[in-house]
XYZ file of C-alpha atoms in Angstrom:
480
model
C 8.681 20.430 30.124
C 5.531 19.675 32.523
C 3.965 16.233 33.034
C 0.690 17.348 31.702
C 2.442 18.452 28.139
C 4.564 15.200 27.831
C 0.883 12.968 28.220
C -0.139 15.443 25.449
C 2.650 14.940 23.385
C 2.483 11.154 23.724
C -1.370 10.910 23.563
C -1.593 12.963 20.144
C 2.078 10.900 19.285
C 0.303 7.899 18.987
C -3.525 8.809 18.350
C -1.667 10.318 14.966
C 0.502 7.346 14.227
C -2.427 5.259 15.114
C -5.147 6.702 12.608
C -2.629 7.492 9.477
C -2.314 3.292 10.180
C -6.157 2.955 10.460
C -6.613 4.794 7.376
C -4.699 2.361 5.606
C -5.987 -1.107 6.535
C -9.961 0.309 6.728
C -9.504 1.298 3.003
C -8.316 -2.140 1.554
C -11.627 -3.783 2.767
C -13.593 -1.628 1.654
C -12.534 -0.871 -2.014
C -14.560 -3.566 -3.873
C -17.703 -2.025 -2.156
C -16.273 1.547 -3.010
C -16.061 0.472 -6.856
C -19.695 -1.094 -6.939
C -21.344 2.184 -5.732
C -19.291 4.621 -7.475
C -19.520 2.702 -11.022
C -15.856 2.760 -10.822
C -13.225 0.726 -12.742
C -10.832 -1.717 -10.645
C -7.781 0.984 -12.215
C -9.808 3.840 -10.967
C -10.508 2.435 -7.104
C -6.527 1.446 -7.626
C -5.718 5.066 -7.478
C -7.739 5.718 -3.917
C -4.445 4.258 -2.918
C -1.844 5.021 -4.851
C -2.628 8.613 -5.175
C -2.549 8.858 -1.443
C 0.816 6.875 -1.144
C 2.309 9.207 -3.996
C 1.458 12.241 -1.938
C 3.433 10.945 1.398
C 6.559 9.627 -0.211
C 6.575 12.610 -2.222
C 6.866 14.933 0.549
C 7.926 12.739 3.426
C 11.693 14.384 3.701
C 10.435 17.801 2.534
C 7.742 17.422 5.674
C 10.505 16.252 8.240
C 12.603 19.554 7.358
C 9.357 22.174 7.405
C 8.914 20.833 11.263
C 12.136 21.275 11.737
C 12.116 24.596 10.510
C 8.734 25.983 12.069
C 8.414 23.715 15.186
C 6.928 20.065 15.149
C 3.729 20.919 17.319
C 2.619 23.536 14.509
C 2.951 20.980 11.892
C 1.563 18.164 13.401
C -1.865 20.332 13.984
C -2.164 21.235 10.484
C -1.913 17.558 9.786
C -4.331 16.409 12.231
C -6.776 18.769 11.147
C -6.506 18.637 7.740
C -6.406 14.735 7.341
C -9.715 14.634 9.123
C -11.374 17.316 7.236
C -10.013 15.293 3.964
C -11.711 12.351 5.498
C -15.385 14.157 5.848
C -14.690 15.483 2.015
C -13.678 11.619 0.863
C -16.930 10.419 3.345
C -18.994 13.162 1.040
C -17.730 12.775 -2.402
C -20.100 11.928 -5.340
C -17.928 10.367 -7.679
C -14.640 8.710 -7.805
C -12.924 11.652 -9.548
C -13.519 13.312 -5.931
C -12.012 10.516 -3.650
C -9.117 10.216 -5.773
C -8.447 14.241 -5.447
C -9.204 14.059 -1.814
C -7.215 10.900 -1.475
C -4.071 13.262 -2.687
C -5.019 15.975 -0.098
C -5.155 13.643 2.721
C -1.768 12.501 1.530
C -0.407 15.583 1.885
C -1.524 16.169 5.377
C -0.616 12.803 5.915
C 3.253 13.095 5.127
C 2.995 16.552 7.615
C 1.785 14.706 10.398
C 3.845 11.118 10.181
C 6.977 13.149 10.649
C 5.698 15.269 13.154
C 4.824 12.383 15.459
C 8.320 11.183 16.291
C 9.843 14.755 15.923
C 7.420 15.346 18.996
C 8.509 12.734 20.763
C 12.374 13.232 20.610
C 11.846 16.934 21.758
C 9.402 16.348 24.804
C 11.502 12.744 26.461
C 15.365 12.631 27.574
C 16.663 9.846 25.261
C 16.823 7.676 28.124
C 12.938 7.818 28.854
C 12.292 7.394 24.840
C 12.050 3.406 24.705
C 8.256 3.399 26.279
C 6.877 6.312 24.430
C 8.313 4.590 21.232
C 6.845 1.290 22.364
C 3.563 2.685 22.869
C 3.562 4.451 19.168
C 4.516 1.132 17.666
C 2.078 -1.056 19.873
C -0.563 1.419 18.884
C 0.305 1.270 15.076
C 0.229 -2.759 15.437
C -3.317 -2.884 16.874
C -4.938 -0.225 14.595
C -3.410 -2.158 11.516
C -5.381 -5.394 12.703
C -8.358 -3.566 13.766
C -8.340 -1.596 10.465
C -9.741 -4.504 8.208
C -12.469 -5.505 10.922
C -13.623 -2.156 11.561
C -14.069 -0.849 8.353
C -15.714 -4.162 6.999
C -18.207 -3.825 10.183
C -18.992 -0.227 9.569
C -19.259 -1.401 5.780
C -21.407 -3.964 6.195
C -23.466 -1.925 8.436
C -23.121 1.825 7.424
C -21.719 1.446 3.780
C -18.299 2.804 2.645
C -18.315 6.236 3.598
C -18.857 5.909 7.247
C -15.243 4.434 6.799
C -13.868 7.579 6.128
C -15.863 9.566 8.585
C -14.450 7.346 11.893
C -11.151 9.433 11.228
C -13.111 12.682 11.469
C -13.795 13.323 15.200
C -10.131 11.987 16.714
C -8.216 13.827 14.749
C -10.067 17.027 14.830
C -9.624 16.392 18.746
C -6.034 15.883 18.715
C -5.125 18.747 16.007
C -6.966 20.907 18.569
C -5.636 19.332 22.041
C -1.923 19.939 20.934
C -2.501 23.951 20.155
C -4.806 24.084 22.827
C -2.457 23.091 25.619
C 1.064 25.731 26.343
C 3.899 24.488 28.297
C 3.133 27.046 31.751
C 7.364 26.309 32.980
C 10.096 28.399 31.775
C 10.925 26.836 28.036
C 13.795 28.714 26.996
C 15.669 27.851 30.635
C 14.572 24.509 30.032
C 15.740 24.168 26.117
C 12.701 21.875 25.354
C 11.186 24.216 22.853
C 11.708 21.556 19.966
C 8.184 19.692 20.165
C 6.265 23.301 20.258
C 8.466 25.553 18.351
C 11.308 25.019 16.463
C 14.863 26.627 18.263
C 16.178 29.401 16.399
C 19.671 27.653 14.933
C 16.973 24.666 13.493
C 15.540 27.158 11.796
C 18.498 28.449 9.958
C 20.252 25.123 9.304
C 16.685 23.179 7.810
C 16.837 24.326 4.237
C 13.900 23.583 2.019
C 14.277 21.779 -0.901
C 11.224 22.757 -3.242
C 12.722 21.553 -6.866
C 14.235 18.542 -5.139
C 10.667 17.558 -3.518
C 8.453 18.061 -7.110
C 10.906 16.444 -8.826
C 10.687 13.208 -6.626
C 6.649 13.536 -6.490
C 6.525 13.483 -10.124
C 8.629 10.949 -10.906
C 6.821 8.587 -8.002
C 3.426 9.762 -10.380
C 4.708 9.083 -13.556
C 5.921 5.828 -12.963
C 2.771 4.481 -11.656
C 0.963 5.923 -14.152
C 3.282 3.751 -16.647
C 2.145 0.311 -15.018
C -1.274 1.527 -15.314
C -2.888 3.091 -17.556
C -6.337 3.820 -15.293
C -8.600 6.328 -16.569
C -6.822 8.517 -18.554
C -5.965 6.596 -21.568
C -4.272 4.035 -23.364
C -0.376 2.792 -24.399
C 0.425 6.182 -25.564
C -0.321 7.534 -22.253
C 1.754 4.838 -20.405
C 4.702 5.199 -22.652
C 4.671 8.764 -21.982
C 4.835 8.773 -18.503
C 7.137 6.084 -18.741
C 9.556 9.017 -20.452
C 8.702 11.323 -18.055
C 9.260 9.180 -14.952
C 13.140 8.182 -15.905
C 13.709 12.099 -17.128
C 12.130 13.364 -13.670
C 14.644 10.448 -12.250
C 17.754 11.584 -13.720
C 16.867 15.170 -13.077
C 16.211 14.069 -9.148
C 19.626 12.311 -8.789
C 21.114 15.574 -10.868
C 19.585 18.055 -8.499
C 20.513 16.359 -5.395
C 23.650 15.965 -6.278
C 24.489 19.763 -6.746
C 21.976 21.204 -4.250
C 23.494 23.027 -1.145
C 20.849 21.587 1.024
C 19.292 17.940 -0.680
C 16.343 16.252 0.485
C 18.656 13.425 0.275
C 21.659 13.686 1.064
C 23.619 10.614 -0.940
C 26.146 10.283 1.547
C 23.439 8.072 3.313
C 23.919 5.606 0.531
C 27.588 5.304 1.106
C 27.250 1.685 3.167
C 25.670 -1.753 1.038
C 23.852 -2.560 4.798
C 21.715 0.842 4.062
C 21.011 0.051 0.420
C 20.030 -3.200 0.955
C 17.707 -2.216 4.287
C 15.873 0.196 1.994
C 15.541 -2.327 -0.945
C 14.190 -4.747 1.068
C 12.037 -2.681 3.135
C 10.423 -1.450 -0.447
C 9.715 -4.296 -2.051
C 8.536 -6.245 1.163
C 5.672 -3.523 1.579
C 5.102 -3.060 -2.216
C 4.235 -6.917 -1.699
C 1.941 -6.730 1.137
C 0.087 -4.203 -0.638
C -0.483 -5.966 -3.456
C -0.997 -9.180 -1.904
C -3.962 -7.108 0.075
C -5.155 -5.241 -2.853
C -5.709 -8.555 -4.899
C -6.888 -10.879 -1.840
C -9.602 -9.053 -0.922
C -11.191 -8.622 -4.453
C -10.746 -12.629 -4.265
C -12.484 -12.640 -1.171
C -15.136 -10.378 -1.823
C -15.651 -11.437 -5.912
C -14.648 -14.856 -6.067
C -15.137 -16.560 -2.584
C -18.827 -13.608 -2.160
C -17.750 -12.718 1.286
C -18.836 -9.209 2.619
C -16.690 -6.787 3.906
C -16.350 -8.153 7.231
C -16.217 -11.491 6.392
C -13.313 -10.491 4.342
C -11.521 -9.006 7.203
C -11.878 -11.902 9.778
C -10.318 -14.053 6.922
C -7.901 -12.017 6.825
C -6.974 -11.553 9.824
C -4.265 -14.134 10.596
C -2.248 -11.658 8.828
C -1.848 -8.788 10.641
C -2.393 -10.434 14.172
C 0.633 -12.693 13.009
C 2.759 -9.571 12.230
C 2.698 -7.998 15.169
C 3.565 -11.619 17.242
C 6.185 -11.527 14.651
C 8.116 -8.217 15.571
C 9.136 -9.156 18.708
C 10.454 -12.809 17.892
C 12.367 -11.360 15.058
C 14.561 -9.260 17.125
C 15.397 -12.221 19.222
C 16.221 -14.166 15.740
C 18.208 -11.098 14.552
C 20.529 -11.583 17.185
C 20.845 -15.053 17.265
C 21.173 -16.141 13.266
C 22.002 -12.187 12.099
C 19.894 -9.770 10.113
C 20.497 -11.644 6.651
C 19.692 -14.873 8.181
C 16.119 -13.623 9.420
C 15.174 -11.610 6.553
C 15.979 -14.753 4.270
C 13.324 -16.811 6.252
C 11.156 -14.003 6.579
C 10.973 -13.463 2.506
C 10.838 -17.123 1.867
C 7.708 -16.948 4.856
C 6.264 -14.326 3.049
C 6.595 -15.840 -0.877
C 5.094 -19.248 0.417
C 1.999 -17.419 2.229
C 1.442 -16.162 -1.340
C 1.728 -19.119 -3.338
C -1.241 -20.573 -1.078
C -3.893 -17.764 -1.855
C -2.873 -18.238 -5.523
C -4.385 -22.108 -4.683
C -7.361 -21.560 -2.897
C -10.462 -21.234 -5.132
C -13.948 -20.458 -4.759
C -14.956 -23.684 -2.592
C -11.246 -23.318 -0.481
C -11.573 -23.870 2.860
C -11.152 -20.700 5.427
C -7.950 -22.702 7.027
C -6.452 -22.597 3.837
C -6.562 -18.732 3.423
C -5.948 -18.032 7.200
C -2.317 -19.743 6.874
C -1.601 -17.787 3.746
C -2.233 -14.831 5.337
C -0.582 -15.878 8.333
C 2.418 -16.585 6.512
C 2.151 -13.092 5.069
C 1.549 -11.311 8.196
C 4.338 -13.302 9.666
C 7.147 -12.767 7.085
C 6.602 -9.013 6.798
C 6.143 -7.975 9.968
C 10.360 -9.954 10.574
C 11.296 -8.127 7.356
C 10.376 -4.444 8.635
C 11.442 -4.765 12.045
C 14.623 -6.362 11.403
C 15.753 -4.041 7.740
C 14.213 -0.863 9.691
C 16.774 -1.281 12.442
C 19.558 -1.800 9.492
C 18.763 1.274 8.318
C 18.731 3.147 11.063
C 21.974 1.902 12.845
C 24.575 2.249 9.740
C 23.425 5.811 8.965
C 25.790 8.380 10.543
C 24.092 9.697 13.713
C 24.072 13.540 11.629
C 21.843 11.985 9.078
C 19.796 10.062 11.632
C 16.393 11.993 10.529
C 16.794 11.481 6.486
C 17.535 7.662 7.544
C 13.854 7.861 9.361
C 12.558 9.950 6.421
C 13.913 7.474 3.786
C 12.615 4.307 5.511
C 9.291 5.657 5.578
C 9.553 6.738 2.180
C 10.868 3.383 1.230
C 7.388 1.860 2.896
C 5.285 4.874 1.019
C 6.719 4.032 -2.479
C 6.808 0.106 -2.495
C 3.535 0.131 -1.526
C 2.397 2.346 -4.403
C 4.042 0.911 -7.152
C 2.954 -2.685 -5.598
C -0.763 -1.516 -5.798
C -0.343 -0.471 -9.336
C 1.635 -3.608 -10.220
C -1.334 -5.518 -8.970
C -4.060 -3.624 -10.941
C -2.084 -4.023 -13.646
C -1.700 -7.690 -13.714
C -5.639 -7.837 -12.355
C -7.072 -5.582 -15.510
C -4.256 -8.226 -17.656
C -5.876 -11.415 -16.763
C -9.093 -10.689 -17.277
C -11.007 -11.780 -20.388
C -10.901 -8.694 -22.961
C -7.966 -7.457 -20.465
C -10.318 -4.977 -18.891
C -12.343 -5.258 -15.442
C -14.745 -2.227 -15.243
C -17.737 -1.005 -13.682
C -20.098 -3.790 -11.842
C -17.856 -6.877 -13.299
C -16.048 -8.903 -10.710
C -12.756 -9.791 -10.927
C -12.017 -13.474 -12.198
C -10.564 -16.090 -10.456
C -7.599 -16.515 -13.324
C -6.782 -12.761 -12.155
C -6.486 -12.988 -8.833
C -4.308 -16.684 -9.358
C -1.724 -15.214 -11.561
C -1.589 -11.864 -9.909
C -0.933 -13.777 -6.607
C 1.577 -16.325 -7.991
C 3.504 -13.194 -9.609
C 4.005 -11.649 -6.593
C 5.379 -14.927 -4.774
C 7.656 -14.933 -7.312
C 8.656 -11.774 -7.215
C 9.186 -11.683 -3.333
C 10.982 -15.248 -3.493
C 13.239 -12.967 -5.943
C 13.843 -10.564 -2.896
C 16.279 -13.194 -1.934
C 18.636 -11.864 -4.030
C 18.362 -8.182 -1.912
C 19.944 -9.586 1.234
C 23.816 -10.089 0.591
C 24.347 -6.895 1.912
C 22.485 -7.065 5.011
C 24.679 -8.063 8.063
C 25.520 -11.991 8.762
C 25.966 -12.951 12.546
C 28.077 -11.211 14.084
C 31.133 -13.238 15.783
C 31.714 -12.597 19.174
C 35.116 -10.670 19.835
C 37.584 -12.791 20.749
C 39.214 -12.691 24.276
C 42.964 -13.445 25.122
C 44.249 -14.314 28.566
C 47.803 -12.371 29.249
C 50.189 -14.445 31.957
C 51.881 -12.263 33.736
């Protein structure tokens, strides 16, 4: 492969793994705005996420295998391309009916291309020149998660919510088009580094789809938010009902999987308590975050008045404090063992929301900086240290659903989190509904917050699986 396709590969690598990040952390800052000029209700703006998140962890797997199958290059342009025309449709929309539905189309294009990025990667670097091109992708998902918040409540503030949506437009049209524009010029079937631009031949007849397997796990991801929350399409009835349909799409799932030829998930994966507990962890640490997010920034922005921006630099302690987090917890890893750090981390994390549940209207800006910070600092040791879990006790032949199922793990918690939240928001409230123009009360953001402390703190009980410290092997001098 040529120099000048491996800087394409790594540029469009991490401009992709950078914006699908963006996209993220620009939205939360900018949905109490969003509801106030869309007449929207706080369960409807709750679905410009969770529709989104539904679509990815849906097809996440299913994604991994079609670039497998037809070359990760090919895929990774039709997600480019089609999450930034998705943007310009959400930047366009006249009512919230639209974002939502564009919402689930950037989803889909979103779960193409976060596949597509590291298949890209592994086919255009030798593994031993893979550490800095995965550095780079993870640096560059880092910064764009703590610029997210201040960008989008700057362009807010300035340009109103829409111009949110079209800052994704113009890079990824650009790097959808740079990757098909550029062909590898050297001789690529000498060279056997067709992977990144089209998919070898014996890929393509190994990676079997699974259709049924992927609808099946899509709806029951839908149905089950839909039971926390009833949003805009009715009442108990509705809830229940999905409720039903979420544990029968479940148990058909877990049915199908287990007698298909070629799963999405293969169970064997499951087989070790490190892997379980790594996923567990890893879901309910994000659905957390989310949720946290979701419901500080409607205190921010409802209770404490701050605008979009100000919201963001308040919140910023957070994510800066994740990504000095990341490193240090690798260090602590080794040192005190994965269980060790991930019980500090949670505990970190639980106490950082137990102080936002405290501070009022008239709290001071320390007081919310350190419970973000202790946010930002306990999540960012939780995913670093439970991703690596994850990925070292899978067998190396199901090393890509491991990467699939992690992500999926961080697509899901956050979606039911979000929900959870609304949920306990729309609760609280006085007549249990926040609609329209209303703000959301102060007693709805408190209990919302404290329930999630509580329910992290509870994440405790996820970690007896994870590895202890690990002895060093014993040594034993023979006298000859």
């Amino acid at each position: 492969m040529t120099a000048t396709r491996r800087r394409v590969t790594l540029a469009a690598s991490v401009l992709g793994a950078a914006i699908v990040a963006l996209d993220g952390t620009v939205l939360t800052v900018v949905q109490p705005t969003l509801q106030k000029d869309l007449h929207a209700t706080v369960e409807q703006v709750q679905w410009t996420s969770t529709a989104y998140l539904i679509a990815v962890a849906g097809l996440l797997v299913l994604s991994g295998r079609i670039g497998d199958r037809f070359g990760h290059r090919r895929v990774f342009a039709v997600g480019m391309l089609g999450f930034g025309a998705a943007s310009a449709g959400i930047g366009l929309a006249t009512g919230i009916g639209w974002v939502i539905a564009l919402r689930v189309a950037q989803g889909v294009f979103g779960a193409l291309l976060q596949p597509a990025t590291l298949g890209m990667l592994r086919a255009a670097f030798p593994p031993d020149r893979l550490g800095m091109p995965l550095a780079l992708r993870t640096a560059a998902i880092g910064v764009a998660a703590a610029a997210g918040p201040l960008a989008g409540g700057a362009l807010a503030a300035g340009h109103g919510w829409r111009a949110v949506f079209f800052l994704n437009v113009a890079p990824a049209t650009a790097g959808g088009l740079a990757v098909l524009a550029v062909r590898d010029t050297g001789p690529r079937a000498a060279s056997g580094e067709a992977g990144a631009w089209a998919a070898p031949r014996e890929a393509r007849t190994v990676a079997a789809l699974d259709l049924p397997g992927a609808l099946l796990l899509a709806g029951a991801l839908a149905c089950g938010v839909l039971a926390l929350t009833e949003g805009p399409w009715g009442g108990g009835a509705v809830r229940a009902a999905a409720a039903v349909a979420a544990l029968a799409a479940g148990w058909a799932f877990v049915r199908h999987e287990r007698r298909a030829g070629h799963p999405l998930v293969p169970f064997g994966v499951f087989g070790r308590a490190e892997v379980l507990s790594g996923l567990a962890v890893l879901g309910l640490a994000s659905g957390a975050l989310s949720a946290t997010l979701f419901a500080g920034i409607y205190h921010l922005q409802d209770i404490r008045g701050l605008d979009p921006f100000e919201s963001a630099l308040a919140a910023l302690p957070g994510p800066a404090a994740m990504a000095l987090a990341a490193p240090f917890s690798v260090k602590a890893a080794r040192r005190y063992g994965t269980r060790g750090t991930v019980t500090v981390a949670l505990t970190l994390f639980a106490l950082g929301d137990l102080v936002l549940s405290r501070t009022g209207a008239g709290s001071s800006t320390v007081a919310t900086g350190v419970g973000f910070l202790l946010v930002g600092s306990g999540f960012g040791a939780v995913m670093v240290t439970a991703t690596d879990v994850v990925v070292r006790h899978v067998p190396k032949e199901h090393a890509g659903v491991a990467g699939g199922l992690q992500q999926t793990a961080m697509n899901v918690g956050p979606a039911l989190g979000v929900a959870a939240a609304t949920a306990l928001l729309v609760s609280a409230a006085p007549g249990g509904s926040v609609g329209g123009l209303a703000p959301v009360p102060l007693p709805a953001t408190d209990l919302t917050l404290t329930v999630l402390a509580a329910v992290t703190a509870a994440g405790l009980l996820l970690v007896g699986g994870l590895p202890g410290k690990e002895r060093p092997a014993r040594t034993f001098r023979v006298r000859s």
